[in-house]
Short mmCIF file of C-alpha atoms (C1' of nucleotides) in Angstrom, two decimals:
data_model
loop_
_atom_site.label_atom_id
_atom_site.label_comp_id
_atom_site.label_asym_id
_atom_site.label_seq_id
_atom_site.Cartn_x
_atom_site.Cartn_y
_atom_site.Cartn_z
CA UNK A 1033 0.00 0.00 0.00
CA UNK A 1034 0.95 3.48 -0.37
CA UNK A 1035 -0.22 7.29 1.10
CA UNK A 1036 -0.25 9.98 -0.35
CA UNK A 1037 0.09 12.81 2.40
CA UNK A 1038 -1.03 16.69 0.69
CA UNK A 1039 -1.50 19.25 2.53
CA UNK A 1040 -4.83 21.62 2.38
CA UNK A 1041 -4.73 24.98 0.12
CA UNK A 1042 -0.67 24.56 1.39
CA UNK A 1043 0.38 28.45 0.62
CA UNK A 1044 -2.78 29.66 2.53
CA UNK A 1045 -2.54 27.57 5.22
CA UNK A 1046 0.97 28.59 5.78
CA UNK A 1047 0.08 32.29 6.34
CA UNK A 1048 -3.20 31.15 8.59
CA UNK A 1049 -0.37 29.73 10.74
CA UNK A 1050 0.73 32.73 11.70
CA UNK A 1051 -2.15 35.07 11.87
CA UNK A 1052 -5.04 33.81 13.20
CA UNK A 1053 -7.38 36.25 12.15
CA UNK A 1054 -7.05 34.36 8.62
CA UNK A 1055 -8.95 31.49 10.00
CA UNK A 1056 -12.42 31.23 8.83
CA UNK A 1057 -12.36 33.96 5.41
CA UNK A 1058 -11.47 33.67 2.27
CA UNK A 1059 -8.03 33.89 1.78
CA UNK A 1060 -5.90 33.73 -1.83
CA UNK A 1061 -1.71 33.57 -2.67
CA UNK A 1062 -0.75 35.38 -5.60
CA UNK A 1063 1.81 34.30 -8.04
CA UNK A 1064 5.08 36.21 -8.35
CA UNK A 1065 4.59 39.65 -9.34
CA UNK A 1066 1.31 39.60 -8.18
CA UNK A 1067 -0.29 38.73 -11.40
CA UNK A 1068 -2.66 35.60 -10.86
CA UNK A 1069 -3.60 33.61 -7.99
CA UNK A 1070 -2.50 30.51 -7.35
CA UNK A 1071 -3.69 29.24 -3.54
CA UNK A 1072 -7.18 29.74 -2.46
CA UNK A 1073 -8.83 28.78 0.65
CA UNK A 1074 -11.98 27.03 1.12
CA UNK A 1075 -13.89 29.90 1.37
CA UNK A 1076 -12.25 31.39 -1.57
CA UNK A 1077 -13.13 28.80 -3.73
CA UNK A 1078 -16.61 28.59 -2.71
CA UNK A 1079 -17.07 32.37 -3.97
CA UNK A 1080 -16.14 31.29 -6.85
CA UNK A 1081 -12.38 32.27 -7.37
CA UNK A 1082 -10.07 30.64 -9.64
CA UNK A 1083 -6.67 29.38 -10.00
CA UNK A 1084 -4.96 31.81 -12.40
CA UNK A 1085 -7.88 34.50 -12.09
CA UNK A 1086 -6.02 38.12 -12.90
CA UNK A 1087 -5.54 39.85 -9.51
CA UNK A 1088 -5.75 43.34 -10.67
CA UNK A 1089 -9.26 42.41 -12.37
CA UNK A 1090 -10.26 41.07 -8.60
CA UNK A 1091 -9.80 44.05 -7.02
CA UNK A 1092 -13.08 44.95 -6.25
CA UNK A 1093 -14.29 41.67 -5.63
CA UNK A 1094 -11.88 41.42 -3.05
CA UNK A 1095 -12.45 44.60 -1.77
CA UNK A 1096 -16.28 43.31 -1.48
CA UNK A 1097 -15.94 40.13 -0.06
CA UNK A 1098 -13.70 40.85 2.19
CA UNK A 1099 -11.00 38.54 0.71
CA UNK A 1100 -7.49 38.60 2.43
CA UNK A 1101 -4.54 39.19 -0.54
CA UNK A 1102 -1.05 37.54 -0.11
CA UNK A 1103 2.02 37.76 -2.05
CA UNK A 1104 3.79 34.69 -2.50
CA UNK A 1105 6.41 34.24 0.31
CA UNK A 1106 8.33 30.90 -1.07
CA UNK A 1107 11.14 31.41 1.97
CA UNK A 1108 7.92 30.85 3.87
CA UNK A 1109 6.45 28.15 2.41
CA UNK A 1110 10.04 25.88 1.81
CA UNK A 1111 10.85 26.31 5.36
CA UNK A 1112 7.05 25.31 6.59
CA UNK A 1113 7.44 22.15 3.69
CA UNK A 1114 10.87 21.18 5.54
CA UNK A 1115 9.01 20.93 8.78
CA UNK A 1116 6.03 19.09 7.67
CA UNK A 1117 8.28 16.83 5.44
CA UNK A 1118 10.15 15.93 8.49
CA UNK A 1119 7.72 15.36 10.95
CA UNK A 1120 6.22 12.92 8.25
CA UNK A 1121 9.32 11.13 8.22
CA UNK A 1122 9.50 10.59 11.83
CA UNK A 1123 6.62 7.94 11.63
CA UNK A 1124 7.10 5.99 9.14
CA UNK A 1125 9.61 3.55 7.31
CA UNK A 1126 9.69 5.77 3.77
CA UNK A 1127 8.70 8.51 1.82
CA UNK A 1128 9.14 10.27 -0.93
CA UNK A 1129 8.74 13.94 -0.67
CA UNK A 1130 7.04 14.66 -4.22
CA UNK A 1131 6.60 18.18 -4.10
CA UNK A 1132 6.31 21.44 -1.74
CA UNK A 1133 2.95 20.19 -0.19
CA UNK A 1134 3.01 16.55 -0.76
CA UNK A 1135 4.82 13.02 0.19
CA UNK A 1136 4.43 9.76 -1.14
CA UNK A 1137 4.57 6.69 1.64
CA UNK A 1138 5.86 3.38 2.20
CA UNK A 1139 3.00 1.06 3.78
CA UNK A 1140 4.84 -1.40 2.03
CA UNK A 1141 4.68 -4.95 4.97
CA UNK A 1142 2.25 -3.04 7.15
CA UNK A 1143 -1.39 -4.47 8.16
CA UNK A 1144 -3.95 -3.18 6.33
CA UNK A 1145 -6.07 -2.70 9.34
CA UNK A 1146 -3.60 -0.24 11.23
CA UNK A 1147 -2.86 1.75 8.47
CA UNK A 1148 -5.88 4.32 8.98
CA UNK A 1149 -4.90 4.44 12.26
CA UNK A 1150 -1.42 5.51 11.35
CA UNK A 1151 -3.05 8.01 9.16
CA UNK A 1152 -4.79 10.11 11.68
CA UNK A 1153 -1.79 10.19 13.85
CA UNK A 1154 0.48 11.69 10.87
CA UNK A 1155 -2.78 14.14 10.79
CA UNK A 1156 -2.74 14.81 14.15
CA UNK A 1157 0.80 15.45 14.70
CA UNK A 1158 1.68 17.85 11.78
CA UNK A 1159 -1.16 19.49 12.54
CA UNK A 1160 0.59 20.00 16.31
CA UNK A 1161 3.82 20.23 14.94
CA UNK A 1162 3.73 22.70 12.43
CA UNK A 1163 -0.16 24.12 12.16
CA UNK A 1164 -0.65 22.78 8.55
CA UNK A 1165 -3.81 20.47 8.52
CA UNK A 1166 -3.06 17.51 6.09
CA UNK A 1167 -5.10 14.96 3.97
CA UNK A 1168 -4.21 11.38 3.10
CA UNK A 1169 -5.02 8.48 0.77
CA UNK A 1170 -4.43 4.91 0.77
CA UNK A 1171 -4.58 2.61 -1.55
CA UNK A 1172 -2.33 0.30 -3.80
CA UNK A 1173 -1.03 2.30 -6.32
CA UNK A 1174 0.40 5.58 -6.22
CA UNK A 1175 -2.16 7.14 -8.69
CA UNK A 1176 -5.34 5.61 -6.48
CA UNK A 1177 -3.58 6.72 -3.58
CA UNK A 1178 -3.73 10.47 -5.50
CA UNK A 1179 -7.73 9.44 -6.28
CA UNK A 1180 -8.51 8.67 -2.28
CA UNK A 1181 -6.12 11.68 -1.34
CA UNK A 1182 -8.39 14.09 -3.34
CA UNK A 1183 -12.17 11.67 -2.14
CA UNK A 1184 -11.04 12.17 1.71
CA UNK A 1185 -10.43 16.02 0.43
CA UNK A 1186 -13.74 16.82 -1.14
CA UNK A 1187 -16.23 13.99 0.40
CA UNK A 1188 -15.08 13.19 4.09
CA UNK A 1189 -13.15 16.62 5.12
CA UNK A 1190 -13.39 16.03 8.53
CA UNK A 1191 -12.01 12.72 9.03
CA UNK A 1192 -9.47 13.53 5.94
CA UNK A 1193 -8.44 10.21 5.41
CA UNK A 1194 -9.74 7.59 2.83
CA UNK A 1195 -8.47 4.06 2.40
CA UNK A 1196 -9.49 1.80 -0.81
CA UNK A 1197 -8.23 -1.67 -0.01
CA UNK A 1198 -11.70 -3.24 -1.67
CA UNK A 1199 -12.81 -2.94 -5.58
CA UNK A 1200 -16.02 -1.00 -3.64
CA UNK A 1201 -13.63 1.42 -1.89
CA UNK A 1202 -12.05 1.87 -4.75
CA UNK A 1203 -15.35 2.50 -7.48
CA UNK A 1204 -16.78 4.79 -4.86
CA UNK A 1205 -13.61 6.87 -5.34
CA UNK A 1206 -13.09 6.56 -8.77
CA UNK A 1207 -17.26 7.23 -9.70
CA UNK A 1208 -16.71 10.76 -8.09
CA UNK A 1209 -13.48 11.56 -10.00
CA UNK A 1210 -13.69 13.47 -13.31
CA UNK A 1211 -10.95 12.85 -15.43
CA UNK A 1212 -9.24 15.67 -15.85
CA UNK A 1213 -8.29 15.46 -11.92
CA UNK A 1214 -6.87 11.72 -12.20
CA UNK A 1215 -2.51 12.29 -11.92
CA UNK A 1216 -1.47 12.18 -15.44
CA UNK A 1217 -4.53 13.75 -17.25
CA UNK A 1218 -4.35 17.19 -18.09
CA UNK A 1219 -6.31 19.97 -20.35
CA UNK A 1220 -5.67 18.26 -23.77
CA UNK A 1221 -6.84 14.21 -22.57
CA UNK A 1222 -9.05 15.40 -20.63
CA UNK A 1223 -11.01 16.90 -23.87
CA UNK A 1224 -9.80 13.99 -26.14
CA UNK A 1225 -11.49 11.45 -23.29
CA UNK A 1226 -14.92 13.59 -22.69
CA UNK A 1227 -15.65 13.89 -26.61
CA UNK A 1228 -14.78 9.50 -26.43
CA UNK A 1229 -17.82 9.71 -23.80
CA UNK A 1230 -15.48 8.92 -21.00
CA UNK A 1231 -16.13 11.29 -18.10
CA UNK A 1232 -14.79 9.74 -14.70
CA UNK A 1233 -12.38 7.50 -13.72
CA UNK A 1234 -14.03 4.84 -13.45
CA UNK A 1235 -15.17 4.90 -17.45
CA UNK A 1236 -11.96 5.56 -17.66
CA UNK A 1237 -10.86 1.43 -16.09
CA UNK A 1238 -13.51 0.06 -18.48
CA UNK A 1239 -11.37 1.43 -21.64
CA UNK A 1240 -9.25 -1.19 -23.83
CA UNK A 1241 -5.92 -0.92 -23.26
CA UNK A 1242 -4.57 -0.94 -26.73
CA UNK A 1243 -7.26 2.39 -27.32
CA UNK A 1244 -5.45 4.03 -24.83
CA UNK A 1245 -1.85 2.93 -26.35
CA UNK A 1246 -3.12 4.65 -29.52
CA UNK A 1247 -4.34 7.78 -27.82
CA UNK A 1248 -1.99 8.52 -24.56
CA UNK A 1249 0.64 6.10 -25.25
CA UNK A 1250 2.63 4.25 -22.97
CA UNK A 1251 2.44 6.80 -20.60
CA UNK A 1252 -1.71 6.61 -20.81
CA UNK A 1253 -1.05 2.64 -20.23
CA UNK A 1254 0.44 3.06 -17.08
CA UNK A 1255 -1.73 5.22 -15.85
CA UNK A 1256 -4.79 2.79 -16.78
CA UNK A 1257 -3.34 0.11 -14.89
CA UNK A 1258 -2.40 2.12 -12.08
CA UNK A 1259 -6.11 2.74 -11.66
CA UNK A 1260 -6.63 -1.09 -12.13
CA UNK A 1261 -4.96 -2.29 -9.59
CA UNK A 1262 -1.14 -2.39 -11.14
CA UNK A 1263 1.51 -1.00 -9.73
CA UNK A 1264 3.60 0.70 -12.02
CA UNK A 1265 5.16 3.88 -10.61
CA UNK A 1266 7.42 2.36 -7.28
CA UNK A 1267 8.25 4.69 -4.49
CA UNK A 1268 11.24 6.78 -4.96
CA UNK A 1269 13.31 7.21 -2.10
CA UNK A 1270 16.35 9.47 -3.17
CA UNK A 1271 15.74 12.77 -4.28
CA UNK A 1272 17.33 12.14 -8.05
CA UNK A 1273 19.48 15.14 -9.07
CA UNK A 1274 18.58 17.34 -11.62
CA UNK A 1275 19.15 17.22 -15.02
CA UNK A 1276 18.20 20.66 -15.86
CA UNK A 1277 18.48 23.95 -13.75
CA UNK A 1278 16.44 27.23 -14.73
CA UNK A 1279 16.26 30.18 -12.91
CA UNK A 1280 14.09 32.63 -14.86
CA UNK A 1281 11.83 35.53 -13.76
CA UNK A 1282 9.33 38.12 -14.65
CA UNK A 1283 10.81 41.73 -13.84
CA UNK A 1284 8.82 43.94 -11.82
CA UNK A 1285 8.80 46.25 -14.76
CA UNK A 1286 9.82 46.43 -18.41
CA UNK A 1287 12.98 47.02 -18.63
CA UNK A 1288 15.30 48.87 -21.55
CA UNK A 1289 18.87 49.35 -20.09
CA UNK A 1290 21.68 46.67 -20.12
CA UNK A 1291 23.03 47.22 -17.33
CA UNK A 1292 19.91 46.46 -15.24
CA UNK A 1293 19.37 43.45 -17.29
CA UNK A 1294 23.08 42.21 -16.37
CA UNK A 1295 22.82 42.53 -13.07
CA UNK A 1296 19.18 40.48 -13.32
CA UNK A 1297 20.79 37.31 -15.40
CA UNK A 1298 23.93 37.81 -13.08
CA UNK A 1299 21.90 37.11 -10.17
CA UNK A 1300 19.86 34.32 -12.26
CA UNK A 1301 23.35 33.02 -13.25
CA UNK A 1302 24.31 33.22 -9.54
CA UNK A 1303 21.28 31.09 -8.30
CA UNK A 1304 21.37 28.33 -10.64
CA UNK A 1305 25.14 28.28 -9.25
CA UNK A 1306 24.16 27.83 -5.84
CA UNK A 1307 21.19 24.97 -6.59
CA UNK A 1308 24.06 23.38 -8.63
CA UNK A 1309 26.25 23.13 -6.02
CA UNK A 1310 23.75 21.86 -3.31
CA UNK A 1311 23.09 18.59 -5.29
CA UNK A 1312 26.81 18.51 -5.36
CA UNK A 1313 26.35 18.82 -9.46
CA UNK A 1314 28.61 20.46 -12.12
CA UNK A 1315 27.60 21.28 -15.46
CA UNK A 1316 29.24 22.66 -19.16
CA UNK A 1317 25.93 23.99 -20.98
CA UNK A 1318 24.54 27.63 -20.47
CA UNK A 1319 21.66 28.92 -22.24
CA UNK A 1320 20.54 32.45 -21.73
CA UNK A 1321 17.33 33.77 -22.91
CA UNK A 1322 15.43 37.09 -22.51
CA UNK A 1323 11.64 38.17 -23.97
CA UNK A 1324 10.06 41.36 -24.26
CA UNK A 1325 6.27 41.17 -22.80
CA UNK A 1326 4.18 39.25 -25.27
CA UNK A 1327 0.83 40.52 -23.76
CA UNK A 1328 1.66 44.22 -25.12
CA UNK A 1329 1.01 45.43 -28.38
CA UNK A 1330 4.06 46.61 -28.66
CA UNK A 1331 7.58 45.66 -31.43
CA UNK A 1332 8.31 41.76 -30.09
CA UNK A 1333 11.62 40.37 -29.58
CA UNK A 1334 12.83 36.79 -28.29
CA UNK A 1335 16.15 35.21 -28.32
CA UNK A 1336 18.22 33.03 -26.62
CA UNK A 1337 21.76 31.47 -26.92
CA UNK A 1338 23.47 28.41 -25.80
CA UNK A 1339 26.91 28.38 -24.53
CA UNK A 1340 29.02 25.42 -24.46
CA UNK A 1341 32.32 25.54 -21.36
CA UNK A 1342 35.07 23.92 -21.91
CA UNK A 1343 34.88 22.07 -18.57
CA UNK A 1344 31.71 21.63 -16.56
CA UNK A 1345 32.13 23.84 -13.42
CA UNK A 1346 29.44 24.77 -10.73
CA UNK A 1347 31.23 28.48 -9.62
CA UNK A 1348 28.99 31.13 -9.79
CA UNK A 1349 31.99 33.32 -11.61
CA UNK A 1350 32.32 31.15 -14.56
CA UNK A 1351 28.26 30.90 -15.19
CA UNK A 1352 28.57 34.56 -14.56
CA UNK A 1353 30.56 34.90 -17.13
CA UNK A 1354 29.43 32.44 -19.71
CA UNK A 1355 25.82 33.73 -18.93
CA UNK A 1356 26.63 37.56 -19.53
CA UNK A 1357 28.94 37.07 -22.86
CA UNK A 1358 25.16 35.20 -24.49
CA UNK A 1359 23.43 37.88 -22.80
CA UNK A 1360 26.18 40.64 -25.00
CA UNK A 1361 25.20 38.54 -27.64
CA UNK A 1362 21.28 38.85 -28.11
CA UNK A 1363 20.82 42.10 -26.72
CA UNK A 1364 19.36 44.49 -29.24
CA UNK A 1365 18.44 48.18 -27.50
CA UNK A 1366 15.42 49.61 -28.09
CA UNK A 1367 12.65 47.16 -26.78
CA UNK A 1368 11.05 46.75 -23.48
CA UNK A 1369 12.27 43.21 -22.27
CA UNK A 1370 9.95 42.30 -19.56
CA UNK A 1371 11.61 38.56 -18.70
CA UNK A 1372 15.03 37.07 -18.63
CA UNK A 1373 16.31 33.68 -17.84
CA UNK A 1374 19.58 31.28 -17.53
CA UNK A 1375 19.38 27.84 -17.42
CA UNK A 1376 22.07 24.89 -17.29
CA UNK A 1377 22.44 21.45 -18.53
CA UNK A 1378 24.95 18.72 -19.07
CA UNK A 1379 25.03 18.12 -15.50
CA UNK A 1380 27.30 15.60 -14.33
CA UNK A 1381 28.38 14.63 -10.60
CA UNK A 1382 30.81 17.13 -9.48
CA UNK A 1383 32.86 14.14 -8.82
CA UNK A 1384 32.83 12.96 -12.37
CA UNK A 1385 33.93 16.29 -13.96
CA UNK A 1386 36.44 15.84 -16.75
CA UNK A 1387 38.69 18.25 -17.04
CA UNK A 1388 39.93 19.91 -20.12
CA UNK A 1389 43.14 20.04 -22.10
CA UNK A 1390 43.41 23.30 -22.87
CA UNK A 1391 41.45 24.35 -19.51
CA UNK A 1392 44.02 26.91 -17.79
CA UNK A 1393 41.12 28.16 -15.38
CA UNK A 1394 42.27 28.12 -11.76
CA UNK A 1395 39.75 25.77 -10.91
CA UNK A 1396 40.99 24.86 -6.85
CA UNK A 1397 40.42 29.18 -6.29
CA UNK A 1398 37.04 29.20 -7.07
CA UNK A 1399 35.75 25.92 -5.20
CA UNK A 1400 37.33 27.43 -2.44
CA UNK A 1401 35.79 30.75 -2.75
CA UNK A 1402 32.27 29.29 -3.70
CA UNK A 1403 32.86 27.23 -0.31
CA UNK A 1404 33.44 30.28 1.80
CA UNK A 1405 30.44 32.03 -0.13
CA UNK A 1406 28.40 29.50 0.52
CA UNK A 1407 28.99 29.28 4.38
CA UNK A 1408 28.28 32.67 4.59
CA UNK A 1409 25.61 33.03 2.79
CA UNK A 1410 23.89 30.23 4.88
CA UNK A 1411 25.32 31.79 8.09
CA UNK A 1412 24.45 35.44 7.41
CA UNK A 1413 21.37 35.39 4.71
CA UNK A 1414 21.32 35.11 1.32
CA UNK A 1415 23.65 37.89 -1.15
CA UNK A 1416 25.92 38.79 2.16
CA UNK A 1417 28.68 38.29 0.03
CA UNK A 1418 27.80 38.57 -3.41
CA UNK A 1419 29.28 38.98 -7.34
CA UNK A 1420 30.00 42.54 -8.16
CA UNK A 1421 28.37 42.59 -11.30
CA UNK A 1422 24.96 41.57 -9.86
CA UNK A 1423 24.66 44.81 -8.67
CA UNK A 1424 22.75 46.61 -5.46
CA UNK A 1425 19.86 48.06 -7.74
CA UNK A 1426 16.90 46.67 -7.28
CA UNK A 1427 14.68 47.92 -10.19
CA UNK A 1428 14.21 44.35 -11.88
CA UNK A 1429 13.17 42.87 -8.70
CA UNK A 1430 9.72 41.48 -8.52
CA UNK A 1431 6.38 43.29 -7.36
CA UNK A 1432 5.32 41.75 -4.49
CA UNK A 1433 3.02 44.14 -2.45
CA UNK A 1434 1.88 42.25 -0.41
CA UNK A 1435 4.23 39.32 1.48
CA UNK A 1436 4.11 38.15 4.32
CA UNK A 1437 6.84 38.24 6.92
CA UNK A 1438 9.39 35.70 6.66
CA UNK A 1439 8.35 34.76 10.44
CA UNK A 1440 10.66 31.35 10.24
CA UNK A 1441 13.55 32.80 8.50
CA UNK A 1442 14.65 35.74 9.61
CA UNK A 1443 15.54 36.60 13.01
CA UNK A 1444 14.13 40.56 12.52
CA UNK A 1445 10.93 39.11 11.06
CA UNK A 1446 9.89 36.88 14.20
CA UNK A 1447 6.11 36.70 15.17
CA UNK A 1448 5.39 39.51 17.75
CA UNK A 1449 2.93 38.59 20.95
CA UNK A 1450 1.80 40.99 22.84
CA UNK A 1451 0.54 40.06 26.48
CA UNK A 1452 -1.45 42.05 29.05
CA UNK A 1453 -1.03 41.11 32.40
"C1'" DT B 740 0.33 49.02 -14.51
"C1'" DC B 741 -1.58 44.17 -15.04
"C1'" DT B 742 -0.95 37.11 -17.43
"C1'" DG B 743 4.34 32.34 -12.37
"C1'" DG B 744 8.31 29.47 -12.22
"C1'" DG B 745 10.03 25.60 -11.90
"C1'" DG B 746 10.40 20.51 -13.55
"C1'" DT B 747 9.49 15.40 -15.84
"C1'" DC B 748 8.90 11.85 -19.50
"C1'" DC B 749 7.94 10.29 -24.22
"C1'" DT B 750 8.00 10.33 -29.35
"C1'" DA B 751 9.46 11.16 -33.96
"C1'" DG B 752 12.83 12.22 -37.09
"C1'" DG B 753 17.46 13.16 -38.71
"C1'" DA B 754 22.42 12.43 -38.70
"C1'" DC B 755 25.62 9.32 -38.06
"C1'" DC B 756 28.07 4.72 -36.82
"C1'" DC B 757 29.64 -0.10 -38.45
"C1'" DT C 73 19.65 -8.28 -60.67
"C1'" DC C 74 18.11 -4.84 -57.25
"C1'" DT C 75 18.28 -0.84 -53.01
"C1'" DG C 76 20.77 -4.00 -45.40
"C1'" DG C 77 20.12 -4.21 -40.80
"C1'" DG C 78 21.42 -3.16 -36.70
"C1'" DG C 79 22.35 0.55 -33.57
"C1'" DT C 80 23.27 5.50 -30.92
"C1'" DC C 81 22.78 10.28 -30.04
"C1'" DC C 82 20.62 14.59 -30.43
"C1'" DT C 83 16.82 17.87 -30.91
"C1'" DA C 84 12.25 19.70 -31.04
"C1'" DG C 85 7.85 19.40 -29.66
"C1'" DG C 86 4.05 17.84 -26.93
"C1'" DA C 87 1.96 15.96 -23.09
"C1'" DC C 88 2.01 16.18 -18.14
"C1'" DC C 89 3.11 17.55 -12.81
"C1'" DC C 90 3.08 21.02 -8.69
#
DNA sequence: TCTGGGGTCCTAGGACCC
DNA sequence: TCTGGGGTCCTAGGACCC
């Protein structure tokens, strides 16, 4: 058997954790920039709201309704994941943490009967542990464990849990699932499946397999057997290491000059540095790319170049570098560029890194140097110590008017209490 | 003023190898 | 007369996930 552990409207309940007064409205997370929203609460989905509805067309509405705005505060909600993630892991033999708000678990050799059990004490104690309330699915497969995750969700939110360990537990579940919210099916299947006549997930068992070879592929196959019965998808302990890192972003506003768009893909160049180094990864591909807005009406440009090193490195000078001489590259003046990326690939262990022939890069200085950035930077808060050339403006940064405090974070951004006595 | 930011896997087709 | 048969690697594009 396996669990799936998700935590409810995760981003929300992460700010209701630290200000009560949340509790009990409707409550929404915006997405960077504060363009669209992207967590609602209960109560914010009952009036109606939806993910990706424009926040500055909201306004009023929120104004009306009295619906409570955040900006997205990810320092927030990674820290809160950590502490839920662990706590999880405290209880039982395996997991695999599958994204920010959601684990996988091994039931694998447990009794069926204690395994509900089990479930409302993982409830219970992240709930005491960290605040965030939690749902959970059983069942044999990880994609019916997603199908009773999201049943205990909508149908039985007060107990939270739902176990299918009978073909009756599990056609209950599957009747009441559409198929556009089985794990696997998205926008396009979902419209291929409903004009086949095939609207839940249990139509959905009843299909021949080699139909669904034609339309979905092997991918599609799996998936049908998951919901058969079939395991096909087995737990995945270690986090795997990347084989791609991007770090792109919207800017807060258009932006014309160079120099402000160095220092942005300096910094981006920068970051994918430090994730590269934290899954103890090098890599020798760089690929820059930058956009003007494609929502104005207004002359379009888009390019991007890739960058081969001659030895894969994971210092934030040499990305720096790479990154800035393909930024020199496709910058043309004269356009309003509104988003900017860098992104790396060829990643190999940083153990495995061959070197080059003609390499005459002191290589030993800047491991060292990265090491010593690092520490600090973990000591002291991120950019204490920081590449020249990514600059102290801060006029590409994002628009994010209303964030929360980092209250788990940052020492000056603790949670105040105030008692009378 | 105004539309997120990361990732994964699979397939088809072309270039190339012996 | 008659046009091989095995492969690998790479890229682009399309589906999906949160």
């Amino acid at each position: 058997m396996f669990g799936l552990v998700d935590c409810n409207n995760f981003y929300v309940s992460c700010e209701r954790v630290f200000n009560a007064k949340l509790e009990g409205k409707p409550v929404v997370v915006l997405s960077n920039n504060d363009g669209c929203l992207i967590a609602r609460s209960n109560e914010a989905k009952a009036l109606g709201l939806k993910m990706g509805d424009l926040a500055f067309e909201k306004e009023a509405f929120f104004e009306k309704n009295g619906v409570q705005v955040f900006s997205s505060n990810y320092a927030l909600y990674g820290d809160m994941s950590d502490r839920v993630m662990k706590t999880i892991a405290q209880m039982v033999p395996g997991m695999e943490v599958y994204s920010i708000d959601e684990a996988f678990i091994d039931f694998h050799n447990m009794p069926y009967e204690d395994l509900e059990a089990l479930a409302q004490r993982i409830r219970k104690t992240v709930k005491q542990y960290t605040g965030i309330p939690v749902s959970i699915g059983i069942a044999p497969t990880k994609t019916l464990a997603k199908v009773a995750n999201r049943y205990a969700k909508k149908h039985l939110p007060h107990l939270g849990i739902y176990q299918i360990d009978s073909d009756h537990d599990a056609e209950k579940a599957l009747v009441n699932t559409p198929v556009e919210d089985i794990w696997g099916v998205g926008y396009k299947y979902a419209k291929m499946l409903n004009a086949h006549h095939i609207f839940n997930a249990l139509e959905l068992t009843q299909a021949k397999e080699e139909w669904i070879r034609q339309k979905m592929h092997v991918v599609g196959v799996r998936m049908l057997r998951e919901l058969q019965g079939e395991i096909c998808y087995q737990l995945d302990n270690e986090p795997t290491p990347k084989k791609g890192i991007c770090v792109s972003r919207s800017f807060g506003h258009s932006q014309r000059d160079v120099k402000i768009i160095t220092e942005a893909v300096a910094t981006f160049a920068a970051r994918v540095g430090e994730k590269l180094r934290k899954q103890k990864s090098c890599a020798h591909i760089v690929h820059v790319f930058l956009y003007t807005n494609p929502h104005k009406d207004e002359p379009q440009y888009f390019n991007s170049k890739v960058l081969q090193l001659p030895t894969s490195t994971s210092s934030t000078i040499e990305i720096i570098r790479y990154a800035l001489r393909g930024l020199e590259l496709i910058f043309k003046p004269g356009f309003n560029y509104k988003k900017a990326g860098v992104m790396i690939s060829g990643i190999v262990p940083e153990n495995q890194v061959q070197i080059g022939l003609f390499d005459t890069h002191k290589r030993e200085i800047d491991t060292k140097a990265m090491k010593a950035l690092d520490e600090l930077n973990r000591r002291m808060g991120r950019d204490t110590v920081k590449i020249a050339v990514q600059g102290f403006g801060r006029d590409w940064q994002l628009r994010q008017e209303r964030k929360s405090r980092c209250y788990t974070t940052r020492w000056q951004e603790l949670l105040e209490v105030e008692a009378w006595g």
